[in-house]
Every structure is written in C-alpha cells, then in structure tokens.
C-alpha cells in the first residue's frame, strides 16, 4: 500500500479529475471533486516521509514527490479545504467548468508543495498562476481586466524567482532541495543577488507591501465560490516557498511580515466592499506567517505553519459567509446591509466564529497560532530599533496588527449583521452551504480548544524543551490577558473611529499609481513599436523604389549625380539612392562575415 501511495503524486490524481469535473454533469462532477479532494487528504496523511519519484526533468535531477513535515501539513489543509470548497461551489450554483478550473488550481498547488527540487516547484508555481488566472477570467466582466493584472504580477514574480533559482544552480550545481538525497550542503536559495530576487519574486505571491495590490483588486471580482479557492492557495504556497528559500530566516523578511500585519489591517479597516476587506486581511494575516519564517528557528517556523493551517480554515470560512450574504442579497457593500443576524442567524454565527478566530480571541484557533509567532518574536528575535517597554519592535507590530484585525471585523459584523434592520426578508444559507460553513467553524473551535491536535501536525513540537528553547503554552494567564486586551482595544478603537470611517470613500492604494502607469505605458510601447515599424517600412519602400528606378534608367541617375543644382541635390531620389547603397553595403558586409 505504501509503495502504491509513493508511485504517483496527488497532482496526478487531481489534474485528470479537474478535467472530468468540467465535462461531467454538475451534480456528478462536483461529487467527484469532493471525493478526489478527500482522497488526496487521506493520501497525504498515510504516505511515508521521504523523497519519492526521483527522476530527471528537462535533463536535470528532480524529485517529483517529496514528503516531509512541512509539505505534509500543507497537503492536509489544502485537501481538506478543497473538499469543502467544492461542496460550497455546488451549493452556490457554480458550474462544472468553473469548478474544474478551481480543481486544476488545487492540483498545481499540490504539485508545488510536494516538489523536492526548485525546478519542479517553479514548474508548478507557474502553472498555479495560469490555472488561478483562468479561474478569475472565467467569470467575465470586471474579472477579466483584474485577471490580466493578476497574471502580469505573477508573471513578473515567477520570472524573478526563476532568475534566483538559475543563479542558485550556478552556485550549487543542483536544483535539489538540501533535505533530499543528493541535495546540496546548504539549504535554501544562494545568498546575495539570488536571495534578493527570490524574496521579491515570492513576495509578489505573499503580498509584500507595494506588491500586494493584486489581492484586493482580484479576489472580489469572480464568483463567490471562486474567491474561496483563491483566498487559500496562492499566498500560502508563497509562504511555503519563502520557507524553502530562507529556511534559516532573515531579519528583513521578519520585519516585512510585521509591516504587512499592520498595513493590511489598516487598509482593511478603510473598506466597505466585503471581499475587498477580507482580501486586505489576507495580506495582514500572511504577515504573521512571513514574520515567523523570517524569525527562523523551531518556534518561529512552527508558528508560521500553524498560522498557515489555521488561516486557511478561518479565511475560507469568512469568504464563505461573505459569499452567502452576496448570494442571498446581491449586495457587496457593507453600507447597503445591516440587521442580517435576524434573517441569517446561521451565517451570522459562522461569521462570528471566523471573526473571533482571525482576530485571535482565546478559545479559537487563531489565538493559538498567533501566540506562537508573537512568542517567537519576543524570545527568538532582536529587540529592533523601536522597542517599547517589554515589547520588542517586531512584537508590537504584530500586536498592533491584532488590534487592527479586531477593529476590522467588529466593523464587518456591525454593519453586515448587527446594526439596524434589513429591509425585507432574505433566506439563510442553503443546506449544503450550511454544512460547509459549520464544518469549518467546528474545526476553528476544535483547534482553538484542543491545541494539542494542532501541535501534533506541526514540523516542530513547541511544547518540548529539547526542540524549542522556549516552551510554548497556549492558555497561560499572560496570553489570555493579552488576547482579551487586544479585543478591548479593538472595540474602543472602532468606537472612536466609527464616525470618521463611515464618511470615507474609497481610499487609494499603490495600484492607483501603477495600474494607470502600466496601462498607458503598455499602450505607449505598442504605439511606439508599430510607428517605428511603419517608419522603417516607409524607408524600405522608398529605398527599393529608388534602387529600381536607378537600375531601369541609369542615364537619369548619372544626370542627377553630376548636377550641382541645389534643388536637384535635395531631391528625395538622391536620399533613396544613398539609403539603398547603404543597405546593400550592410548586407554584403554581413554576408562576407557569415560565409565560412
């Protein structure tokens, strides 16, 4: 059985299933999709650790199926949320083709996280960009242009990552990861320029500040079920890639993570579009993961991947609850909602669980994983340039991001569910939407209350003093007080800012500069190239005509050459003859140089 599991990687199951789902009737196709995702989850659970399917890829050594504690955790949560998301897609009237695209996106994400070398990872990384773009484009309308910008971003990011990988190959002589047989002596991307290129290239996927605007631009555009898939795979595969590139951590990456936590939460607070708000919070929450990777060490890395696992659960649930509201009311803006808890109590309850989870309130899964990262920032990282009392620079950035998260989701819940009354009557989530949401909500609570269940999945045991230098305990008085204090500060912060926030329109982000810049820049490039081509074409036609005329009537040519008349000397024929002679000279010279 074990040998069979290691023969074929999960991507080889999921890609054909994606094609079948797109071709089958909606009901049977979605049922097959749920079954395949569930099978992939079980597959990942039982497959033995090791580098399987060692082969050659494009003439280089490659490992197509590498299983370790990091990739196994990613595969488990990817498979689990994919099964739920396919069920939710069926319940939300997504058609078979859209879900087929979504499953191809899932499949390529599996291929990336189970790669045992950089070349295989890059191959699936780029396929992941293609499949996710197709998923966005399929919805049409405004999603098409947003999908183009999304593809452009990820194309640039993938190119930078490819350059880093190629330079690393030059240094190390192999694409293999350090942990697989035959791998290099040192892990990660080579230091120097390759590391900088990899950080920026992967930074596109994880939403580095300044490279993040594709998130709120793209994720609110497609079908509500597509957003559930999109919020999971690209950014979390990016976190995994960042760990592979920087397994020992890096101070700049850690601080970027802290900045992302604050920046994303702040801009989320400015939003009224529900999915746009949630998209900014992907950047904020991924900031905690990136901070953990940057901190390095067992505690930081365990915290980063614990937060990957938990974030996929509560962020998927948040997009599902927002999707149900849009599905039932047709409204995207919080300003057009209110009082829905009376009409949609189950959806309001699921949202409340997800909101408390993402904010890190005690008793919910986000409290567990955020606590690990924050502890690592205190015990395993430098004080930094701006320590405040007992809180170090990175630590207070993460705590400040936590306050902003509470404020954002108090705002979301207040305006969508608990403020005022909804005009008219609207049904709650349908039966299968309810099953999908309640299943994930139960896991958010379970992993928050029974933290040992989460710890057992992590690559490092954070409760073992032989593994981590500072043993982590979730439910200490200090941690609980910290979690409650963040909630209180968030509540006070929202009460103070509620009135000015209600008057805000759309707050511009960095894309307000580079979206027009890219649009008009590309237009200028296209026009410039076509006009240059036209000018060269005109010159060539003129030269050809002049040359033909000179050959056909050499007497006239002689008369023009020997004439000293100024008007004659400036005749266009002379310019054409000169250009034709120059062109001929160039061709003759090239021919002589190229002849053997």
GROMACS .gro file of C-alpha atoms in nm, residues 332-538:
model
  207
  332UNK     CA    1  -2.129   4.356  -0.188
  333UNK     CA    2  -2.111   4.677   0.017
  334UNK     CA    3  -2.145   4.690   0.393
  335UNK     CA    4  -2.323   5.025   0.354
  336UNK     CA    5  -2.616   4.850   0.186
  337UNK     CA    6  -2.658   4.581   0.452
  338UNK     CA    7  -2.746   4.563   0.821
  339UNK     CA    8  -2.953   4.362   1.066
  340UNK     CA    9  -2.893   4.033   0.884
  341UNK     CA   10  -2.848   3.831   1.202
  342UNK     CA   11  -3.227   3.814   1.232
  343UNK     CA   12  -3.265   3.690   0.875
  344UNK     CA   13  -2.949   3.477   0.858
  345UNK     CA   14  -2.865   3.357   1.211
  346UNK     CA   15  -2.660   3.057   1.098
  347UNK     CA   16  -2.445   3.267   0.864
  348UNK     CA   17  -2.405   3.532   1.135
  349UNK     CA   18  -2.295   3.262   1.381
  350UNK     CA   19  -2.042   3.116   1.136
  351UNK     CA   20  -1.908   3.464   1.067
  352UNK     CA   21  -1.869   3.531   1.439
  353UNK     CA   22  -1.662   3.214   1.484
  354UNK     CA   23  -1.440   3.305   1.189
  355UNK     CA   24  -1.402   3.667   1.303
  356UNK     CA   25  -1.301   3.567   1.656
  357UNK     CA   26  -1.061   3.313   1.508
  358UNK     CA   27  -0.885   3.556   1.276
  359UNK     CA   28  -0.866   3.820   1.548
  360UNK     CA   29  -0.703   3.573   1.786
  361UNK     CA   30  -0.958   3.567   2.068
  362UNK     CA   31  -0.895   3.299   2.336
  363UNK     CA   32  -1.074   2.973   2.262
  364UNK     CA   33  -1.035   2.996   1.883
  365UNK     CA   34  -0.763   2.860   1.658
  366UNK     CA   35  -0.613   3.195   1.558
  367UNK     CA   36  -0.529   3.261   1.924
  368UNK     CA   37  -0.310   2.951   1.930
  369UNK     CA   38  -0.104   3.015   1.617
  370UNK     CA   39  -0.072   3.392   1.657
  371UNK     CA   40   0.051   3.332   2.010
  372UNK     CA   41   0.333   3.109   1.884
  373UNK     CA   42   0.453   3.370   1.633
  374UNK     CA   43   0.433   3.654   1.885
  375UNK     CA   44   0.624   3.446   2.143
  376UNK     CA   45   0.893   3.374   1.882
  377UNK     CA   46   0.919   3.747   1.808
  378UNK     CA   47   0.988   3.808   2.178
  379UNK     CA   48   1.212   3.516   2.269
  380UNK     CA   49   1.394   3.444   1.942
  381UNK     CA   50   1.435   3.781   1.774
  382UNK     CA   51   1.625   4.101   1.839
  383UNK     CA   52   1.470   4.398   2.018
  384UNK     CA   53   1.498   4.602   1.700
  385UNK     CA   54   1.520   4.978   1.665
  386UNK     CA   55   1.193   5.071   1.839
  387UNK     CA   56   1.130   4.858   2.150
  388UNK     CA   57   0.851   4.985   2.375
  389UNK     CA   58   0.891   4.873   2.735
  390UNK     CA   59   0.891   4.493   2.741
  391UNK     CA   60   0.765   4.470   2.384
  392UNK     CA   61   1.022   4.446   2.107
  393UNK     CA   62   0.985   4.615   1.768
  394UNK     CA   63   0.855   4.317   1.570
  395UNK     CA   64   0.641   4.205   1.862
  396UNK     CA   65   0.450   4.531   1.894
  397UNK     CA   66   0.399   4.545   1.517
  398UNK     CA   67   0.228   4.205   1.538
  399UNK     CA   68   0.022   4.317   1.838
  400UNK     CA   69  -0.078   4.637   1.661
  401UNK     CA   70  -0.189   4.427   1.365
  402UNK     CA   71  -0.402   4.228   1.609
  403UNK     CA   72  -0.580   4.542   1.730
  404UNK     CA   73  -0.647   4.643   1.369
  405UNK     CA   74  -0.788   4.298   1.298
  406UNK     CA   75  -1.037   4.324   1.585
  407UNK     CA   76  -1.141   4.670   1.464
  408UNK     CA   77  -1.192   4.548   1.106
  409UNK     CA   78  -1.411   4.255   1.197
  410UNK     CA   79  -1.609   4.447   1.454
  411UNK     CA   80  -1.683   4.684   1.165
  412UNK     CA   81  -1.773   4.397   0.930
  413UNK     CA   82  -2.003   4.228   1.180
  414UNK     CA   83  -2.159   4.552   1.298
  415UNK     CA   84  -2.261   4.680   0.956
  416UNK     CA   85  -2.348   4.345   0.796
  417UNK     CA   86  -2.526   4.163   1.076
  418UNK     CA   87  -2.592   4.361   1.392
  419UNK     CA   88  -2.659   4.725   1.302
  420UNK     CA   89  -3.010   4.835   1.211
  421UNK     CA   90  -3.266   4.621   1.036
  422UNK     CA   91  -3.260   4.463   0.693
  423UNK     CA   92  -3.539   4.580   0.469
  424UNK     CA   93  -3.741   4.285   0.353
  425UNK     CA   94  -3.687   3.915   0.409
  426UNK     CA   95  -3.393   3.705   0.294
  427UNK     CA   96  -3.334   3.330   0.343
  428UNK     CA   97  -3.033   3.198   0.530
  429UNK     CA   98  -2.766   2.976   0.377
  430UNK     CA   99  -2.898   2.671   0.200
  431UNK     CA  100  -2.843   2.321   0.335
  432UNK     CA  101  -2.510   2.241   0.169
  433UNK     CA  102  -2.370   2.591   0.227
  434UNK     CA  103  -2.457   2.541   0.594
  435UNK     CA  104  -2.281   2.204   0.603
  436UNK     CA  105  -1.967   2.356   0.451
  437UNK     CA  106  -1.961   2.655   0.687
  438UNK     CA  107  -2.047   2.466   1.006
  439UNK     CA  108  -1.783   2.201   0.934
  440UNK     CA  109  -1.508   2.460   0.908
  441UNK     CA  110  -1.642   2.660   1.204
  442UNK     CA  111  -1.628   2.345   1.417
  443UNK     CA  112  -1.261   2.297   1.322
  444UNK     CA  113  -1.183   2.660   1.412
  445UNK     CA  114  -1.316   2.596   1.760
  446UNK     CA  115  -1.169   2.248   1.794
  447UNK     CA  116  -0.814   2.356   1.709
  448UNK     CA  117  -0.855   2.652   1.944
  449UNK     CA  118  -0.973   2.448   2.242
  450UNK     CA  119  -0.768   2.134   2.178
  451UNK     CA  120  -0.441   2.299   2.084
  452UNK     CA  121  -0.254   1.968   2.113
  453UNK     CA  122  -0.433   1.849   1.798
  454UNK     CA  123  -0.273   2.135   1.608
  455UNK     CA  124   0.067   2.087   1.773
  456UNK     CA  125   0.074   1.724   1.658
  457UNK     CA  126   0.066   1.841   1.293
  458UNK     CA  127   0.349   2.094   1.320
  459UNK     CA  128   0.704   2.027   1.198
  460UNK     CA  129   0.839   2.103   1.548
  461UNK     CA  130   0.693   2.021   1.889
  462UNK     CA  131   0.661   2.361   2.054
  463UNK     CA  132   0.591   2.202   2.393
  464UNK     CA  133   0.922   2.011   2.403
  465UNK     CA  134   1.215   2.189   2.565
  466UNK     CA  135   1.458   1.975   2.368
  467UNK     CA  136   1.313   2.107   2.041
  468UNK     CA  137   1.248   2.475   2.120
  469UNK     CA  138   1.449   2.693   2.355
  470UNK     CA  139   1.130   2.849   2.493
  471UNK     CA  140   0.844   2.605   2.554
  472UNK     CA  141   0.511   2.741   2.437
  473UNK     CA  142   0.193   2.706   2.643
  474UNK     CA  143  -0.124   2.848   2.490
  475UNK     CA  144  -0.351   2.908   2.785
  476UNK     CA  145  -0.138   3.096   3.032
  477UNK     CA  146  -0.275   3.393   3.223
  478UNK     CA  147  -0.045   3.631   3.032
  479UNK     CA  148  -0.157   3.501   2.693
  480UNK     CA  149  -0.526   3.515   2.782
  481UNK     CA  150  -0.494   3.868   2.921
  482UNK     CA  151  -0.310   3.971   2.604
  483UNK     CA  152  -0.583   3.827   2.380
  484UNK     CA  153  -0.865   3.991   2.575
  485UNK     CA  154  -0.675   4.323   2.590
  486UNK     CA  155  -0.639   4.327   2.212
  487UNK     CA  156  -1.015   4.270   2.183
  488UNK     CA  157  -1.094   4.554   2.422
  489UNK     CA  158  -0.856   4.789   2.242
  490UNK     CA  159  -1.012   4.689   1.912
  491UNK     CA  160  -1.361   4.762   2.046
  492UNK     CA  161  -1.254   5.101   2.179
  493UNK     CA  162  -1.069   5.177   1.856
  494UNK     CA  163  -1.375   5.102   1.645
  495UNK     CA  164  -1.599   5.313   1.870
  496UNK     CA  165  -1.361   5.608   1.836
  497UNK     CA  166  -1.312   5.576   1.459
  498UNK     CA  167  -1.663   5.463   1.363
  499UNK     CA  168  -1.791   5.806   1.264
  500UNK     CA  169  -1.491   5.919   1.055
  501UNK     CA  170  -1.469   5.574   0.893
  502UNK     CA  171  -1.836   5.596   0.790
  503UNK     CA  172  -1.757   5.911   0.588
  504UNK     CA  173  -1.468   5.758   0.398
  505UNK     CA  174  -1.497   5.684   0.031
  506UNK     CA  175  -1.255   5.457  -0.149
  507UNK     CA  176  -0.907   5.508  -0.009
  508UNK     CA  177  -0.643   5.492  -0.285
  509UNK     CA  178  -0.371   5.230  -0.267
  510UNK     CA  179  -0.049   5.189  -0.460
  511UNK     CA  180  -0.239   5.045  -0.756
  512UNK     CA  181  -0.386   5.391  -0.817
  513UNK     CA  182  -0.038   5.480  -0.942
  514UNK     CA  183   0.087   5.173  -1.122
  515UNK     CA  184  -0.238   5.048  -1.278
  516UNK     CA  185  -0.269   5.361  -1.497
  517UNK     CA  186   0.109   5.362  -1.538
  518UNK     CA  187   0.111   5.006  -1.670
  519UNK     CA  188  -0.196   5.065  -1.888
  520UNK     CA  189  -0.068   5.380  -2.058
  521UNK     CA  190   0.291   5.255  -2.056
  522UNK     CA  191   0.192   4.942  -2.248
  523UNK     CA  192  -0.020   5.149  -2.484
  524UNK     CA  193   0.276   5.380  -2.550
  525UNK     CA  194   0.500   5.078  -2.604
  526UNK     CA  195   0.261   4.923  -2.856
  527UNK     CA  196   0.212   5.252  -3.042
  528UNK     CA  197   0.587   5.320  -3.040
  529UNK     CA  198   0.670   4.977  -3.182
  530UNK     CA  199   0.405   4.996  -3.454
  531UNK     CA  200   0.503   5.350  -3.553
  532UNK     CA  201   0.870   5.254  -3.565
  533UNK     CA  202   0.782   4.957  -3.784
  534UNK     CA  203   0.577   5.183  -4.013
  535UNK     CA  204   0.866   5.432  -4.042
  536UNK     CA  205   1.113   5.156  -4.130
  537UNK     CA  206   0.864   5.017  -4.380
  538UNK     CA  207   0.829   5.357  -4.550
   0.00000   0.00000   0.00000
